[in-house]
């Protein structure tokens, strides 16, 4: 912990003594310190390898919560606190809020809004994350979950690897999904925006890296990256995903692949309209090629040009797969939206691709059949032609 109470009730914040080691030594010799939460006695540790911090004398529930913080975590929290001071704000470090019985890492007010900043360098249970987030929202805080740079995993130029916990920390800025990381070792803020899931973990995105000392508060709270993800990379990644997924040694147990085999189909040769980039697919843990593939099998495979299909039947087919646990959803407490929005986006793309035409507000007409490739060469030609036309729609 970086804060403690003295015997006369004053709050000591070690981040304010970062350049005053002599004062810290004097404090340690002349004062007694107590935990602001549990009120038990604490010791001030002034080290060279780990930044100065307070620790409980004996283990209890309070110490278990706070003394798992690594030197990396403590350093990042301290740097963010000092940087917020430099922005002209009055941040408070580790202040306990009795109304919600929580102690955000840093809280501050900006443009008449109260922010609760949580700097997270380790995974916490989903339910605890949701509880903290909902509690902040219900009590007038804007929660800011900043992930440690140790979570950051970049697979290629526009592809990131994200865990389920990182998805939980996703928020929205300028109508774009966003995840923020901070590395105290390099003093760098890392922003991911415009995320389009490829698989359960991999996502197409755009990256930006900013030096914290050179950044202003508005960009920190409302980052905006004025660039779109690369569609050719999506095409390449989707092809790789389909090949890898179909070659999995356990594929004979996979319910989706078993359904494809029943229809004498192969995942790699499915029409390129299956596996399209859909922004709200973040609310669906199942990869887009799979959930869109289920819609193809359940709603479109036997439809001929001129037939109609209702939006209600498409939603119902999707929900049936969810009920069977063949499509798994995500709950993202910091975002407004749901899986239904993903289905709407996908239908919109099928309409823009010329496969569907709106008959009325709830019924669509089939314009053509989706073409299944006969071999790999046929598939590559089909994909190339499709994505050349799709580029304008995606942008």
Short mmCIF file of C-alpha atoms in Angstrom, two decimals:
data_model
loop_
_atom_site.label_atom_id
_atom_site.label_comp_id
_atom_site.label_asym_id
_atom_site.label_seq_id
_atom_site.Cartn_x
_atom_site.Cartn_y
_atom_site.Cartn_z
CA UNK A 1 0.00 0.00 0.00
CA UNK A 2 1.10 3.57 -0.63
CA UNK A 3 -1.10 5.23 2.01
CA UNK A 4 -1.51 4.95 5.77
CA UNK A 5 -2.93 6.87 8.73
CA UNK A 6 -0.73 8.32 11.46
CA UNK A 7 -1.68 8.04 15.14
CA UNK A 8 -3.31 11.49 14.97
CA UNK A 9 -5.50 10.49 12.01
CA UNK A 10 -3.61 12.22 9.19
CA UNK A 11 -3.29 10.39 5.87
CA UNK A 12 0.26 9.85 4.62
CA UNK A 13 0.70 9.26 0.86
CA UNK A 14 4.15 7.93 -0.02
CA UNK A 15 3.84 9.10 -3.62
CA UNK A 16 4.14 12.66 -2.28
CA UNK A 17 7.55 11.79 -0.77
CA UNK A 18 9.10 10.27 -3.87
CA UNK A 19 11.96 12.82 -3.87
CA UNK A 20 12.28 13.07 -0.08
CA UNK A 21 13.87 9.88 1.22
CA UNK A 22 15.30 11.74 4.23
CA UNK A 23 11.79 12.80 5.24
CA UNK A 24 10.61 9.20 4.89
CA UNK A 25 13.36 7.99 7.21
CA UNK A 26 12.39 10.62 9.77
CA UNK A 27 8.70 9.65 9.47
CA UNK A 28 9.58 6.01 10.02
CA UNK A 29 11.52 6.82 13.17
CA UNK A 30 9.02 9.26 14.71
CA UNK A 31 5.52 8.16 13.70
CA UNK A 32 3.24 5.15 13.96
CA UNK A 33 1.16 4.03 10.99
CA UNK A 34 -2.22 2.35 10.71
CA UNK A 35 -4.20 0.86 7.84
CA UNK A 36 -6.99 3.20 6.61
CA UNK A 37 -9.20 0.15 6.07
CA UNK A 38 -8.80 -2.31 8.94
CA UNK A 39 -7.06 0.21 11.30
CA UNK A 40 -4.36 -2.33 12.25
CA UNK A 41 -0.76 -1.29 12.75
CA UNK A 42 1.49 -1.04 9.68
CA UNK A 43 5.21 -0.75 9.00
CA UNK A 44 6.83 1.64 6.54
CA UNK A 45 9.25 -0.25 4.30
CA UNK A 46 11.86 1.92 2.58
CA UNK A 47 13.64 -0.24 0.03
CA UNK A 48 15.92 0.06 -2.95
CA UNK A 49 14.54 -2.74 -5.14
CA UNK A 50 10.83 -2.17 -4.39
CA UNK A 51 9.43 1.33 -4.02
CA UNK A 52 8.64 2.51 -0.49
CA UNK A 53 5.35 1.12 0.78
CA UNK A 54 3.35 0.25 3.88
CA UNK A 55 2.77 -3.34 4.96
CA UNK A 56 0.66 -4.96 7.69
CA UNK A 57 2.46 -6.51 10.65
CA UNK A 58 0.23 -9.58 10.49
CA UNK A 59 -1.76 -11.26 7.76
CA UNK A 60 -5.49 -10.54 7.58
CA UNK A 61 -8.10 -10.14 4.84
CA UNK A 62 -7.03 -6.54 4.29
CA UNK A 63 -3.34 -7.37 3.95
CA UNK A 64 -4.09 -10.29 1.63
CA UNK A 65 -5.89 -7.89 -0.69
CA UNK A 66 -3.24 -5.17 -0.84
CA UNK A 67 0.09 -6.86 -0.20
CA UNK A 68 -0.16 -9.03 -3.29
CA UNK A 69 0.74 -5.87 -5.21
CA UNK A 70 4.03 -6.30 -7.03
CA UNK A 71 6.73 -3.66 -7.36
CA UNK A 72 5.54 -3.26 -10.97
CA UNK A 73 1.99 -2.54 -9.78
CA UNK A 74 3.03 -0.13 -7.02
CA UNK A 75 5.33 1.74 -9.39
CA UNK A 76 2.62 2.11 -12.06
CA UNK A 77 0.04 3.29 -9.56
CA UNK A 78 2.45 5.87 -8.16
CA UNK A 79 3.41 7.16 -11.61
CA UNK A 80 -0.22 7.55 -12.68
CA UNK A 81 -1.01 9.41 -9.45
CA UNK A 82 1.88 11.86 -9.90
CA UNK A 83 1.05 12.36 -13.58
CA UNK A 84 -2.56 13.25 -12.70
CA UNK A 85 -1.20 15.85 -10.28
CA UNK A 86 0.90 17.29 -13.11
CA UNK A 87 -2.31 17.61 -15.17
CA UNK A 88 -3.59 20.10 -12.59
CA UNK A 89 -5.95 17.65 -10.90
CA UNK A 90 -6.20 16.67 -7.24
CA UNK A 91 -6.06 12.85 -7.32
CA UNK A 92 -6.49 10.78 -4.17
CA UNK A 93 -4.54 7.56 -3.75
CA UNK A 94 -6.11 4.45 -2.16
CA UNK A 95 -8.88 6.40 -0.40
CA UNK A 96 -11.54 4.17 1.15
CA UNK A 97 -15.12 5.09 0.17
CA UNK A 98 -17.43 3.90 2.99
CA UNK A 99 -20.55 4.21 0.78
CA UNK A 100 -19.36 1.45 -1.55
CA UNK A 101 -16.83 -0.16 0.81
CA UNK A 102 -14.18 -0.03 -1.91
CA UNK A 103 -10.79 1.60 -2.22
CA UNK A 104 -10.05 2.57 -5.84
CA UNK A 105 -6.35 2.82 -6.66
CA UNK A 106 -6.83 6.48 -7.59
CA UNK A 107 -9.90 8.69 -7.63
CA UNK A 108 -10.14 12.16 -9.10
CA UNK A 109 -12.57 14.68 -10.59
CA UNK A 110 -12.30 15.89 -14.17
CA UNK A 111 -14.86 18.06 -15.94
CA UNK A 112 -17.30 17.60 -13.03
CA UNK A 113 -17.15 13.81 -13.29
CA UNK A 114 -15.83 11.49 -10.57
CA UNK A 115 -13.43 8.85 -11.83
CA UNK A 116 -12.31 5.66 -10.08
CA UNK A 117 -9.07 4.45 -11.65
CA UNK A 118 -8.16 0.81 -11.12
CA UNK A 119 -4.66 -0.14 -12.26
CA UNK A 120 -4.82 -3.90 -12.69
CA UNK A 121 -1.69 -6.01 -13.15
CA UNK A 122 -3.18 -9.39 -12.27
CA UNK A 123 -6.35 -11.28 -13.12
CA UNK A 124 -9.26 -11.05 -10.69
CA UNK A 125 -12.43 -13.20 -10.81
CA UNK A 126 -15.09 -12.05 -13.28
CA UNK A 127 -17.70 -11.67 -10.55
CA UNK A 128 -15.43 -9.44 -8.47
CA UNK A 129 -14.70 -7.26 -11.50
CA UNK A 130 -18.41 -6.91 -12.28
CA UNK A 131 -19.25 -6.20 -8.63
CA UNK A 132 -16.65 -3.42 -8.37
CA UNK A 133 -17.59 -1.93 -11.72
CA UNK A 134 -21.34 -1.93 -11.04
CA UNK A 135 -20.77 -0.46 -7.58
CA UNK A 136 -18.77 2.41 -9.07
CA UNK A 137 -21.43 3.08 -11.69
CA UNK A 138 -24.27 2.99 -9.15
CA UNK A 139 -22.51 5.53 -6.94
CA UNK A 140 -21.67 8.10 -9.59
CA UNK A 141 -18.12 7.08 -10.51
CA UNK A 142 -16.81 6.59 -14.03
CA UNK A 143 -14.67 3.43 -13.72
CA UNK A 144 -11.33 3.48 -15.54
CA UNK A 145 -9.73 0.04 -15.69
CA UNK A 146 -6.13 0.43 -16.84
CA UNK A 147 -4.29 -2.83 -17.46
CA UNK A 148 -0.62 -3.29 -16.70
CA UNK A 149 1.67 -3.48 -19.69
CA UNK A 150 2.45 -7.06 -18.59
CA UNK A 151 -0.95 -8.03 -20.04
CA UNK A 152 -0.14 -6.61 -23.46
CA UNK A 153 0.36 -9.26 -26.16
CA UNK A 154 0.73 -8.19 -29.78
CA UNK A 155 0.76 -11.03 -32.31
CA UNK A 156 1.41 -8.96 -35.45
CA UNK A 157 0.94 -5.45 -36.89
CA UNK A 158 -2.84 -5.32 -36.38
CA UNK A 159 -3.57 -8.43 -34.30
CA UNK A 160 -3.67 -8.72 -30.50
CA UNK A 161 -4.14 -11.68 -28.19
CA UNK A 162 -6.74 -10.95 -25.50
CA UNK A 163 -7.89 -13.01 -22.54
CA UNK A 164 -11.46 -13.08 -21.26
CA UNK A 165 -10.38 -10.79 -18.42
CA UNK A 166 -8.96 -8.22 -20.84
CA UNK A 167 -12.25 -8.22 -22.73
CA UNK A 168 -13.97 -7.38 -19.42
CA UNK A 169 -11.88 -4.19 -19.19
CA UNK A 170 -13.02 -3.05 -22.63
CA UNK A 171 -14.77 0.30 -22.79
CA UNK A 172 -15.98 2.63 -25.56
CA UNK A 173 -14.60 5.96 -26.77
CA UNK A 174 -15.99 7.90 -29.73
CA UNK A 175 -18.18 4.85 -30.54
CA UNK A 176 -15.08 2.68 -30.76
CA UNK A 177 -14.21 -0.20 -28.45
CA UNK A 178 -11.00 0.43 -26.54
CA UNK A 179 -8.57 -1.17 -24.06
CA UNK A 180 -5.82 0.82 -22.31
CA UNK A 181 -2.52 -0.50 -20.90
CA UNK A 182 0.23 1.25 -18.96
CA UNK A 183 3.83 0.07 -18.55
CA UNK A 184 5.68 1.81 -15.67
CA UNK A 185 9.03 0.48 -16.89
CA UNK A 186 8.81 2.37 -20.20
CA UNK A 187 6.37 5.10 -19.07
CA UNK A 188 4.21 4.18 -22.08
CA UNK A 189 0.44 4.16 -22.48
CA UNK A 190 -0.76 1.59 -25.02
CA UNK A 191 -4.17 1.90 -26.64
CA UNK A 192 -6.09 -0.76 -28.56
CA UNK A 193 -9.15 0.39 -30.48
CA UNK A 194 -11.65 -0.87 -33.05
CA UNK A 195 -11.52 -4.51 -31.96
CA UNK A 196 -12.93 -7.21 -34.25
CA UNK A 197 -12.67 -10.73 -32.76
CA UNK A 198 -11.07 -13.35 -35.02
CA UNK A 199 -11.02 -16.26 -32.59
CA UNK A 200 -11.70 -16.67 -28.89
CA UNK A 201 -8.44 -14.87 -28.10
CA UNK A 202 -7.16 -13.15 -31.25
CA UNK A 203 -8.63 -9.86 -32.40
CA UNK A 204 -8.04 -7.51 -35.30
CA UNK A 205 -7.38 -4.04 -33.89
CA UNK A 206 -5.33 -0.86 -34.21
CA UNK A 207 -2.53 0.10 -31.82
CA UNK A 208 -1.06 3.34 -30.54
CA UNK A 209 1.73 3.92 -28.03
CA UNK A 210 2.14 7.25 -26.20
CA UNK A 211 4.64 8.52 -23.66
CA UNK A 212 2.77 9.27 -20.44
CA UNK A 213 4.72 12.46 -19.60
CA UNK A 214 3.89 13.88 -23.05
CA UNK A 215 0.20 13.01 -23.01
CA UNK A 216 -2.70 15.25 -21.93
CA UNK A 217 -5.54 14.18 -19.67
CA UNK A 218 -8.23 14.32 -22.34
CA UNK A 219 -6.48 11.80 -24.58
CA UNK A 220 -5.93 9.57 -21.55
CA UNK A 221 -9.64 9.50 -20.70
CA UNK A 222 -11.04 9.67 -24.25
CA UNK A 223 -8.46 8.12 -26.62
CA UNK A 224 -9.19 8.32 -30.34
CA UNK A 225 -7.19 6.54 -33.02
CA UNK A 226 -8.14 7.81 -36.46
CA UNK A 227 -7.42 4.65 -38.43
CA UNK A 228 -9.32 1.56 -39.51
CA UNK A 229 -8.05 -2.02 -39.08
CA UNK A 230 -6.64 -3.75 -42.14
CA UNK A 231 -9.12 -5.85 -44.12
CA UNK A 232 -6.35 -7.84 -45.92
CA UNK A 233 -5.05 -8.88 -42.50
CA UNK A 234 -8.59 -9.94 -41.52
CA UNK A 235 -8.81 -12.04 -44.70
CA UNK A 236 -5.45 -13.67 -43.97
CA UNK A 237 -6.28 -14.32 -40.30
CA UNK A 238 -9.73 -15.72 -41.09
CA UNK A 239 -8.25 -18.14 -43.61
CA UNK A 240 -5.66 -19.26 -41.04
CA UNK A 241 -8.32 -19.67 -38.37
CA UNK A 242 -10.51 -21.87 -40.57
CA UNK A 243 -7.56 -24.09 -41.52
CA UNK A 244 -6.32 -24.44 -37.94
CA UNK A 245 -9.78 -25.03 -36.48
CA UNK A 246 -10.65 -27.73 -38.99
CA UNK A 247 -7.31 -29.53 -38.38
CA UNK A 248 -7.62 -29.66 -34.60
CA UNK A 249 -6.99 -33.26 -33.38
CA UNK A 250 -10.21 -33.05 -31.36
CA UNK A 251 -12.25 -31.77 -34.33
CA UNK A 252 -14.27 -34.97 -34.50
CA UNK A 253 -15.86 -33.94 -31.20
CA UNK A 254 -16.66 -30.39 -32.25
CA UNK A 255 -20.45 -29.94 -32.71
CA UNK A 256 -20.05 -27.31 -35.43
CA UNK A 257 -17.64 -29.38 -37.52
CA UNK A 258 -19.84 -32.44 -37.06
CA UNK A 259 -22.76 -30.46 -38.48
CA UNK A 260 -20.65 -29.39 -41.45
CA UNK A 261 -19.65 -32.99 -42.13
CA UNK A 262 -23.30 -34.00 -41.96
CA UNK A 263 -23.98 -31.53 -44.80
CA UNK A 264 -20.86 -32.74 -46.68
CA UNK A 265 -19.16 -29.36 -46.12
CA UNK A 266 -15.67 -28.35 -45.05
CA UNK A 267 -14.98 -25.22 -42.99
CA UNK A 268 -12.19 -24.01 -45.29
CA UNK A 269 -14.47 -24.14 -48.37
CA UNK A 270 -17.41 -22.25 -46.87
CA UNK A 271 -18.49 -19.05 -48.67
CA UNK A 272 -16.41 -15.95 -47.82
CA UNK A 273 -19.61 -14.31 -46.51
CA UNK A 274 -19.18 -16.56 -43.45
CA UNK A 275 -16.61 -15.07 -41.10
CA UNK A 276 -17.11 -11.34 -41.65
CA UNK A 277 -15.70 -8.65 -39.31
CA UNK A 278 -18.53 -7.55 -37.02
CA UNK A 279 -17.71 -5.01 -34.29
CA UNK A 280 -20.37 -6.22 -31.83
CA UNK A 281 -18.98 -9.74 -32.10
CA UNK A 282 -17.10 -8.77 -28.92
CA UNK A 283 -20.32 -9.77 -27.10
CA UNK A 284 -19.98 -13.32 -28.50
CA UNK A 285 -17.14 -15.47 -27.17
CA UNK A 286 -17.62 -18.00 -29.98
CA UNK A 287 -15.47 -17.06 -33.02
CA UNK A 288 -17.34 -15.23 -35.83
CA UNK A 289 -16.68 -17.96 -38.41
CA UNK A 290 -18.49 -20.39 -36.08
CA UNK A 291 -21.52 -18.36 -35.03
CA UNK A 292 -22.01 -17.04 -38.55
CA UNK A 293 -21.52 -20.59 -39.80
CA UNK A 294 -24.35 -21.79 -37.55
CA UNK A 295 -26.61 -19.10 -39.03
CA UNK A 296 -25.65 -20.34 -42.50
CA UNK A 297 -26.56 -23.94 -41.60
CA UNK A 298 -29.77 -23.02 -39.77
CA UNK A 299 -31.11 -20.18 -41.92
CA UNK A 300 -29.49 -19.86 -45.33
CA UNK A 301 -28.10 -23.14 -46.67
CA UNK A 302 -31.36 -24.36 -48.22
CA UNK A 303 -32.73 -20.97 -49.27
CA UNK A 304 -33.01 -20.30 -52.98
CA UNK A 305 -33.14 -16.92 -54.76
CA UNK A 306 -36.56 -15.29 -54.37
CA UNK A 307 -37.34 -16.90 -51.01
CA UNK A 308 -37.79 -14.74 -47.92
CA UNK A 309 -36.59 -15.04 -44.35
CA UNK A 310 -37.67 -13.12 -41.26
CA UNK A 311 -35.31 -11.40 -38.88
CA UNK A 312 -37.18 -13.11 -36.05
CA UNK A 313 -36.30 -16.58 -37.35
CA UNK A 314 -32.62 -15.60 -37.59
CA UNK A 315 -32.61 -14.37 -33.98
CA UNK A 316 -34.39 -17.53 -32.87
CA UNK A 317 -31.90 -19.79 -34.64
CA UNK A 318 -29.05 -17.95 -32.93
CA UNK A 319 -30.74 -18.19 -29.52
CA UNK A 320 -31.33 -21.92 -29.98
CA UNK A 321 -27.59 -22.42 -30.41
CA UNK A 322 -26.94 -20.28 -27.31
CA UNK A 323 -29.39 -22.42 -25.34
CA UNK A 324 -27.44 -25.52 -26.35
CA UNK A 325 -24.13 -23.88 -25.36
CA UNK A 326 -22.93 -24.15 -28.95
CA UNK A 327 -22.66 -20.35 -29.07
CA UNK A 328 -21.26 -18.70 -25.93
CA UNK A 329 -21.88 -15.04 -25.11
CA UNK A 330 -19.81 -12.45 -23.24
CA UNK A 331 -21.00 -10.01 -20.59
CA UNK A 332 -19.10 -6.70 -20.82
CA UNK A 333 -20.25 -4.40 -17.99
CA UNK A 334 -18.46 -1.28 -19.31
CA UNK A 335 -20.16 -1.42 -22.72
CA UNK A 336 -23.72 -0.93 -23.88
CA UNK A 337 -24.70 -3.53 -26.44
CA UNK A 338 -25.41 -7.23 -26.83
CA UNK A 339 -25.23 -10.15 -29.23
CA UNK A 340 -28.40 -9.01 -31.01
CA UNK A 341 -26.46 -5.98 -32.27
CA UNK A 342 -23.87 -8.36 -33.76
CA UNK A 343 -26.60 -10.21 -35.65
CA UNK A 344 -28.02 -6.91 -36.92
CA UNK A 345 -24.56 -5.87 -38.15
CA UNK A 346 -24.04 -9.21 -39.87
CA UNK A 347 -27.39 -9.00 -41.67
CA UNK A 348 -26.52 -5.44 -42.68
CA UNK A 349 -23.25 -6.68 -44.22
CA UNK A 350 -25.05 -9.50 -46.06
CA UNK A 351 -27.41 -6.87 -47.44
CA UNK A 352 -24.52 -4.63 -48.54
CA UNK A 353 -22.85 -7.66 -50.15
CA UNK A 354 -25.95 -8.20 -52.25
CA UNK A 355 -27.00 -11.49 -50.69
CA UNK A 356 -30.10 -10.08 -48.98
CA UNK A 357 -32.57 -7.31 -49.79
CA UNK A 358 -34.92 -5.85 -47.20
CA UNK A 359 -38.49 -6.79 -48.15
CA UNK A 360 -39.88 -4.79 -45.23
CA UNK A 361 -38.71 -3.91 -41.72
CA UNK A 362 -38.67 -7.53 -40.58
CA UNK A 363 -38.35 -9.70 -43.71
CA UNK A 364 -35.49 -10.14 -46.20
CA UNK A 365 -35.46 -11.63 -49.67
CA UNK A 366 -32.68 -13.98 -50.80
CA UNK A 367 -31.01 -12.65 -53.96
CA UNK A 368 -28.52 -15.43 -54.69
CA UNK A 369 -27.10 -18.61 -53.28
CA UNK A 370 -23.89 -18.54 -51.26
CA UNK A 371 -21.23 -20.37 -53.22
CA UNK A 372 -19.32 -23.27 -51.62
CA UNK A 373 -15.86 -23.78 -53.16
CA UNK A 374 -14.97 -27.06 -54.83
CA UNK A 375 -11.25 -26.95 -54.01
CA UNK A 376 -8.58 -24.66 -52.52
CA UNK A 377 -7.88 -22.85 -55.79
CA UNK A 378 -11.60 -22.17 -56.25
CA UNK A 379 -11.78 -20.93 -52.65
CA UNK A 380 -8.85 -18.53 -53.08
CA UNK A 381 -10.37 -17.04 -56.25
CA UNK A 382 -13.75 -16.65 -54.55
CA UNK A 383 -12.23 -14.99 -51.47
CA UNK A 384 -10.08 -12.62 -53.52
CA UNK A 385 -13.03 -11.41 -55.61
CA UNK A 386 -15.26 -11.07 -52.56
CA UNK A 387 -12.79 -9.08 -50.42
CA UNK A 388 -11.94 -6.71 -53.27
CA UNK A 389 -15.61 -5.72 -53.38
CA UNK A 390 -15.99 -5.87 -49.59
CA UNK A 391 -13.16 -3.37 -48.95
CA UNK A 392 -15.41 -0.37 -49.65
CA UNK A 393 -18.20 -1.76 -47.43
CA UNK A 394 -15.82 -2.41 -44.54
CA UNK A 395 -14.35 1.09 -44.66
#
